[in-house]
Amino acid sequence: MTTTTLAENFNQIGIIGRLESRSVEQSVLRLLQLLQQHNKQYCIEQSLADAMDVLDCPARDRQSLGQWADLIVVVGGDGTFLGAARDVARYEVPMLGINRGRLGFLTDIMPSEMETGLADVFRGEFQLEDRFLLQAKIIRNGDVVAQDCALNDVVLHPGQSIRMIEFDLFIDDQFVYSQKSDGLIVSTPTGSTAYALSAGGPLMHPNMHALVLVPMFPHSLNNRPIVVGAQAQLCIRIGHKNTLPPHVSLDAQNHLELAHGDELHISKYPQTVKLIHLKGHNYFETCRTKLGWGNRIENLERESDQ
């Protein structure tokens, strides 16, 4: 399906946001005006509607919004987008982010671009990326006792303990190593610019179909990040020597608690997030801007003009 054909189906627009500042409220109100001008039906998530009592429009919870909408517009920062993506990923509805946060790797449309950006999207002039998620399951005595998904990363960490944790890692039923460390970050390409990056992991282009496993302060200096295919089945067995059971964090927002002897299974989530960028979006330009990479060519041109 072409982007033009896909855009023709953008008739019911769901709006998700977290009211953290006056700027978010202003962007939501402006967004509603623009959707009215484009003759689109729209519905706002219930929690945002409750926080903005000036609104007079239909509201639904996120699950219902995911089922109803042809397009989801997220107003906020990357954290807001992560939470929204996890909640509606099963419906595979395209998602567009209006940046009211700091970095904006996912919500990369600035408020000043909203008017022209929406017009371009409704004309089908946009780029569409499929971003895969991770599914984490905790297995206890052969039964699944907890599960959740993550777009950025699944992180095994000590929780309230300050001691290192011990665990065994298996990939596709093959033993990899026993490790003693502060934990392990399992990241998608989307999450490679987040926590995994700060722990020394590599940047992975969003088009890559791979996972990176980044040890957190391992006791052995020989432990290094490992990159595996996205279809890999990971199993982390929690040792009985840990003082306190470790925890699992998903996108640093949702948390699961492990018990001694549990297994943490991590695999690719069945559905993907369909992320919309404006035409001309450049991943490396985003990295230069957000991560402070040097603009060497621009500097050389500036020096030659002097």
Short mmCIF file of C-alpha atoms in Angstrom, two decimals:
data_model
loop_
_atom_site.label_atom_id
_atom_site.label_comp_id
_atom_site.label_asym_id
_atom_site.label_seq_id
_atom_site.Cartn_x
_atom_site.Cartn_y
_atom_site.Cartn_z
CA MET A 1 0.00 0.00 0.00
CA THR A 2 1.39 3.41 -0.98
CA THR A 3 1.49 6.28 1.47
CA THR A 4 -1.07 8.13 -0.68
CA THR A 5 -3.50 5.20 -0.47
CA LEU A 6 -2.86 4.89 3.25
CA ALA A 7 -3.49 8.61 3.79
CA GLU A 8 -6.88 8.35 2.06
CA ASN A 9 -7.99 6.19 5.01
CA PHE A 10 -6.94 8.77 7.64
CA ASN A 11 -10.47 9.82 8.53
CA GLN A 12 -10.67 9.01 12.25
CA ILE A 13 -7.84 10.62 14.20
CA GLY A 14 -7.00 9.59 17.76
CA ILE A 15 -5.11 12.06 19.97
CA ILE A 16 -2.89 10.96 22.84
CA GLY A 17 -0.93 13.21 25.15
CA ARG A 18 0.13 13.85 28.71
CA LEU A 19 -0.69 17.27 30.08
CA GLU A 20 2.66 18.27 31.60
CA SER A 21 2.76 21.91 30.55
CA ARG A 22 0.76 24.74 29.06
CA SER A 23 2.55 24.13 25.76
CA VAL A 24 1.00 20.67 25.43
CA GLU A 25 -2.47 22.12 25.97
CA GLN A 26 -1.85 24.79 23.34
CA SER A 27 -0.66 22.21 20.81
CA VAL A 28 -3.67 19.97 21.44
CA LEU A 29 -6.08 22.87 20.95
CA ARG A 30 -4.32 23.90 17.74
CA LEU A 31 -4.36 20.29 16.54
CA LEU A 32 -8.12 20.07 17.02
CA GLN A 33 -8.59 23.25 14.98
CA LEU A 34 -6.48 21.85 12.15
CA LEU A 35 -8.37 18.55 12.14
CA GLN A 36 -11.65 20.46 11.89
CA GLN A 37 -10.26 22.38 8.91
CA HIS A 38 -9.38 19.07 7.23
CA ASN A 39 -12.88 17.70 7.97
CA LYS A 40 -11.52 14.83 10.05
CA GLN A 41 -13.31 13.03 12.85
CA TYR A 42 -11.26 13.05 16.02
CA CYS A 43 -11.32 11.57 19.48
CA ILE A 44 -9.03 12.33 22.42
CA GLU A 45 -7.77 9.93 25.06
CA GLN A 46 -9.84 10.00 28.23
CA SER A 47 -7.09 11.00 30.68
CA LEU A 48 -6.13 14.00 28.55
CA ALA A 49 -9.77 15.03 28.19
CA ASP A 50 -10.15 14.87 31.99
CA ALA A 51 -7.08 17.09 32.45
CA MET A 52 -8.23 19.66 29.87
CA ASP A 53 -11.68 20.70 30.99
CA VAL A 54 -11.87 23.26 28.16
CA LEU A 55 -12.32 20.46 25.63
CA ASP A 56 -15.71 19.49 24.31
CA CYS A 57 -15.07 16.46 22.13
CA PRO A 58 -15.42 12.66 22.23
CA ALA A 59 -13.02 10.77 24.50
CA ARG A 60 -11.99 7.11 24.82
CA ASP A 61 -9.42 5.09 26.73
CA ARG A 62 -6.27 4.13 24.83
CA GLN A 63 -7.40 0.61 23.97
CA SER A 64 -10.66 1.84 22.47
CA LEU A 65 -8.79 4.64 20.73
CA GLY A 66 -6.42 2.13 19.12
CA GLN A 67 -9.34 0.10 17.82
CA TRP A 68 -11.20 3.15 16.51
CA ALA A 69 -8.53 5.35 14.97
CA ASP A 70 -7.02 5.29 11.46
CA LEU A 71 -4.18 7.50 12.70
CA ILE A 72 -2.84 8.25 16.19
CA VAL A 73 -1.28 11.67 16.86
CA VAL A 74 0.86 11.84 20.01
CA VAL A 75 1.48 15.27 21.52
CA GLY A 76 4.39 15.28 23.96
CA GLY A 77 7.89 13.88 24.30
CA ASP A 78 9.45 10.55 23.46
CA GLY A 79 8.36 9.13 26.82
CA THR A 80 4.73 9.87 26.02
CA PHE A 81 5.16 8.27 22.61
CA LEU A 82 6.72 5.13 24.12
CA GLY A 83 3.78 4.62 26.45
CA ALA A 84 1.27 5.22 23.67
CA ALA A 85 3.09 2.85 21.31
CA ARG A 86 3.02 0.01 23.84
CA ASP A 87 -0.68 0.53 24.49
CA VAL A 88 -1.84 0.61 20.86
CA ALA A 89 0.82 -1.49 19.10
CA ARG A 90 -1.47 -4.50 18.80
CA TYR A 91 -3.74 -2.53 16.45
CA GLU A 92 -0.86 -1.48 14.14
CA VAL A 93 -2.39 1.94 13.58
CA PRO A 94 0.07 4.51 12.11
CA MET A 95 1.44 6.99 14.66
CA LEU A 96 2.58 10.59 14.27
CA GLY A 97 4.47 12.51 16.96
CA ILE A 98 4.25 16.25 17.73
CA ASN A 99 7.27 17.14 19.85
CA ARG A 100 6.63 18.87 23.15
CA GLY A 101 9.53 17.17 24.93
CA ARG A 102 13.32 17.44 24.84
CA LEU A 103 15.00 15.11 22.35
CA GLY A 104 12.28 14.15 19.90
CA PHE A 105 13.66 11.01 18.27
CA LEU A 106 10.11 9.67 17.99
CA THR A 107 8.04 12.84 18.27
CA ASP A 108 10.07 14.63 15.63
CA ILE A 109 7.52 17.12 14.22
CA MET A 110 7.95 20.53 15.83
CA PRO A 111 4.82 22.53 16.81
CA SER A 112 5.74 25.17 14.21
CA GLU A 113 5.55 22.43 11.54
CA MET A 114 2.17 21.12 12.64
CA GLU A 115 0.05 22.93 10.06
CA THR A 116 2.16 22.09 7.01
CA GLY A 117 3.07 18.68 8.42
CA LEU A 118 -0.53 17.55 8.84
CA ALA A 119 -1.38 18.79 5.36
CA ASP A 120 1.50 16.75 3.94
CA VAL A 121 0.47 13.65 5.88
CA PHE A 122 -3.14 13.87 4.70
CA ARG A 123 -1.85 14.17 1.11
CA GLY A 124 0.23 11.04 1.57
CA GLU A 125 3.52 12.91 1.47
CA PHE A 126 5.36 11.20 4.31
CA GLN A 127 7.76 8.40 5.16
CA LEU A 128 6.54 5.31 6.99
CA GLU A 129 8.80 3.19 9.19
CA ASP A 130 8.03 -0.11 10.84
CA ARG A 131 9.59 -0.25 14.31
CA PHE A 132 9.47 -3.58 16.11
CA LEU A 133 8.93 -4.04 19.83
CA LEU A 134 10.13 -6.58 22.37
CA GLN A 135 7.94 -8.93 24.36
CA ALA A 136 9.10 -9.90 27.84
CA LYS A 137 7.68 -12.85 29.76
CA ILE A 138 8.51 -14.05 33.25
CA ILE A 139 8.35 -17.83 33.51
CA ARG A 140 7.99 -19.34 37.00
CA ASN A 141 7.78 -23.09 37.43
CA GLY A 142 6.80 -23.44 33.77
CA ASP A 143 4.00 -20.84 33.89
CA VAL A 144 3.89 -17.28 32.54
CA VAL A 145 3.31 -15.11 35.61
CA ALA A 146 3.82 -11.68 34.01
CA GLN A 147 4.38 -10.21 30.56
CA ASP A 148 4.62 -6.84 28.85
CA CYS A 149 6.15 -5.20 25.78
CA ALA A 150 8.71 -2.45 25.13
CA LEU A 151 9.63 -0.29 22.16
CA ASN A 152 13.02 0.88 23.46
CA ASP A 153 14.41 -1.75 25.78
CA VAL A 154 13.96 -4.46 28.36
CA VAL A 155 16.35 -3.93 31.26
CA LEU A 156 17.32 -6.46 33.93
CA HIS A 157 18.60 -4.57 36.99
CA PRO A 158 19.10 -5.07 40.77
CA GLY A 159 16.01 -3.14 41.80
CA GLN A 160 16.39 -1.88 45.37
CA SER A 161 19.65 -3.73 45.93
CA ILE A 162 23.05 -2.12 45.34
CA ARG A 163 24.73 -5.49 44.81
CA MET A 164 25.57 -7.06 41.48
CA ILE A 165 23.22 -9.74 40.19
CA GLU A 166 24.07 -13.14 38.77
CA PHE A 167 22.31 -14.68 35.79
CA ASP A 168 22.79 -17.07 32.88
CA LEU A 169 22.11 -16.00 29.30
CA PHE A 170 20.84 -18.30 26.54
CA ILE A 171 20.21 -17.30 22.93
CA ASP A 172 18.12 -19.69 20.81
CA ASP A 173 18.63 -22.38 23.49
CA GLN A 174 22.41 -22.02 23.26
CA PHE A 175 24.31 -21.10 26.42
CA VAL A 176 26.15 -17.78 26.03
CA TYR A 177 27.61 -16.97 29.46
CA SER A 178 27.09 -16.64 33.17
CA GLN A 179 27.43 -13.02 34.18
CA LYS A 180 27.82 -11.03 37.34
CA SER A 181 26.99 -7.38 36.74
CA ASP A 182 24.59 -4.55 37.48
CA GLY A 183 22.27 -6.02 34.86
CA LEU A 184 21.65 -6.34 31.15
CA ILE A 185 20.01 -4.01 28.61
CA VAL A 186 18.26 -5.68 25.67
CA SER A 187 17.55 -2.95 23.16
CA THR A 188 15.83 -2.55 19.81
CA PRO A 189 17.33 -0.21 17.18
CA THR A 190 14.80 2.38 18.37
CA GLY A 191 16.21 2.15 21.89
CA SER A 192 19.86 2.19 20.82
CA THR A 193 19.88 6.00 21.22
CA ALA A 194 18.50 5.73 24.76
CA TYR A 195 19.72 3.82 27.84
CA ALA A 196 21.80 1.37 25.79
CA LEU A 197 23.82 4.26 24.36
CA SER A 198 24.67 5.60 27.82
CA ALA A 199 25.86 2.11 28.82
CA GLY A 200 28.30 1.93 25.90
CA GLY A 201 26.14 0.20 23.33
CA PRO A 202 26.31 0.90 19.59
CA LEU A 203 23.89 3.02 17.60
CA MET A 204 21.76 0.91 15.28
CA HIS A 205 19.92 2.36 12.31
CA PRO A 206 16.13 1.95 12.73
CA ASN A 207 15.99 -0.15 9.55
CA MET A 208 18.18 -2.83 11.11
CA HIS A 209 16.46 -6.04 12.13
CA ALA A 210 18.60 -6.69 15.16
CA LEU A 211 18.88 -6.53 18.95
CA VAL A 212 21.81 -5.36 21.03
CA LEU A 213 22.60 -6.84 24.46
CA VAL A 214 24.58 -4.41 26.60
CA PRO A 215 26.00 -5.53 29.98
CA MET A 216 25.80 -2.95 32.75
CA PHE A 217 29.11 -2.65 34.61
CA PRO A 218 30.06 -6.34 34.26
CA HIS A 219 32.51 -7.79 36.78
CA SER A 220 34.59 -9.17 33.91
CA LEU A 221 36.18 -6.74 31.45
CA ASN A 222 35.74 -9.35 28.70
CA ASN A 223 31.97 -8.83 28.56
CA ARG A 224 31.05 -6.63 25.61
CA PRO A 225 27.80 -5.72 23.81
CA ILE A 226 26.45 -8.43 21.51
CA VAL A 227 24.31 -7.81 18.43
CA VAL A 228 21.94 -10.62 17.37
CA GLY A 229 19.08 -10.97 14.90
CA ALA A 230 15.68 -9.66 15.87
CA GLN A 231 14.18 -13.15 15.65
CA ALA A 232 16.49 -14.43 18.41
CA GLN A 233 14.85 -16.01 21.42
CA LEU A 234 16.53 -14.84 24.62
CA CYS A 235 16.33 -16.58 27.95
CA ILE A 236 17.83 -15.13 31.13
CA ARG A 237 17.89 -17.46 34.13
CA ILE A 238 18.04 -15.75 37.49
CA GLY A 239 20.49 -17.29 39.95
CA HIS A 240 19.67 -18.24 43.53
CA LYS A 241 22.73 -16.43 44.92
CA ASN A 242 21.24 -12.96 44.50
CA THR A 243 20.56 -11.22 47.81
CA LEU A 244 17.30 -9.73 46.53
CA PRO A 245 15.40 -10.76 43.41
CA PRO A 246 16.23 -8.44 40.49
CA HIS A 247 13.66 -6.39 38.58
CA VAL A 248 12.77 -5.88 34.94
CA SER A 249 12.00 -2.44 33.49
CA LEU A 250 10.31 -1.91 30.14
CA ASP A 251 11.08 1.45 28.51
CA ALA A 252 11.87 2.65 32.06
CA GLN A 253 8.11 3.02 32.57
CA ASN A 254 6.63 -0.39 33.38
CA HIS A 255 8.24 -2.70 35.91
CA LEU A 256 8.10 -6.42 36.69
CA GLU A 257 9.57 -8.18 39.73
CA LEU A 258 11.43 -11.47 39.46
CA ALA A 259 11.91 -14.26 41.97
CA HIS A 260 14.90 -16.52 42.46
CA GLY A 261 14.93 -19.23 39.81
CA ASP A 262 12.69 -17.32 37.38
CA GLU A 263 13.36 -17.18 33.66
CA LEU A 264 13.04 -13.95 31.71
CA HIS A 265 12.14 -14.68 28.08
CA ILE A 266 12.58 -11.88 25.55
CA SER A 267 11.49 -12.10 21.91
CA LYS A 268 10.15 -9.97 19.11
CA TYR A 269 6.59 -8.71 19.64
CA PRO A 270 4.14 -9.96 16.97
CA GLN A 271 2.97 -6.49 15.87
CA THR A 272 4.98 -3.41 14.87
CA VAL A 273 4.70 0.33 15.41
CA LYS A 274 4.09 2.19 12.14
CA LEU A 275 5.90 5.48 12.66
CA ILE A 276 5.22 8.44 10.36
CA HIS A 277 7.97 10.95 9.51
CA LEU A 278 7.66 13.99 7.30
CA LYS A 279 9.26 13.71 3.88
CA GLY A 280 12.95 14.45 3.92
CA HIS A 281 13.42 12.96 7.39
CA ASN A 282 17.07 12.03 7.87
CA TYR A 283 18.06 9.75 10.75
CA PHE A 284 21.67 10.91 10.74
CA GLU A 285 20.64 14.55 10.77
CA THR A 286 18.50 13.76 13.79
CA CYS A 287 21.51 12.16 15.49
CA ARG A 288 23.67 15.19 14.69
CA THR A 289 21.07 17.53 16.13
CA LYS A 290 19.95 15.56 19.17
CA LEU A 291 23.28 13.99 20.16
CA GLY A 292 25.47 17.00 19.44
CA TRP A 293 27.56 15.45 16.68
CA GLY A 294 29.90 17.88 14.96
CA ASN A 295 28.73 19.38 11.68
CA ARG A 296 32.14 19.12 10.06
CA ILE A 297 31.08 20.08 6.53
CA GLU A 298 29.22 23.16 7.73
CA ASN A 299 32.22 24.18 9.85
CA LEU A 300 34.60 23.84 6.89
CA GLU A 301 32.31 25.89 4.67
CA ARG A 302 32.06 28.58 7.34
CA GLU A 303 35.86 28.67 7.74
CA SER A 304 36.38 28.97 3.97
CA ASP A 305 34.06 32.00 3.83
CA GLN A 306 36.04 33.87 6.45
#
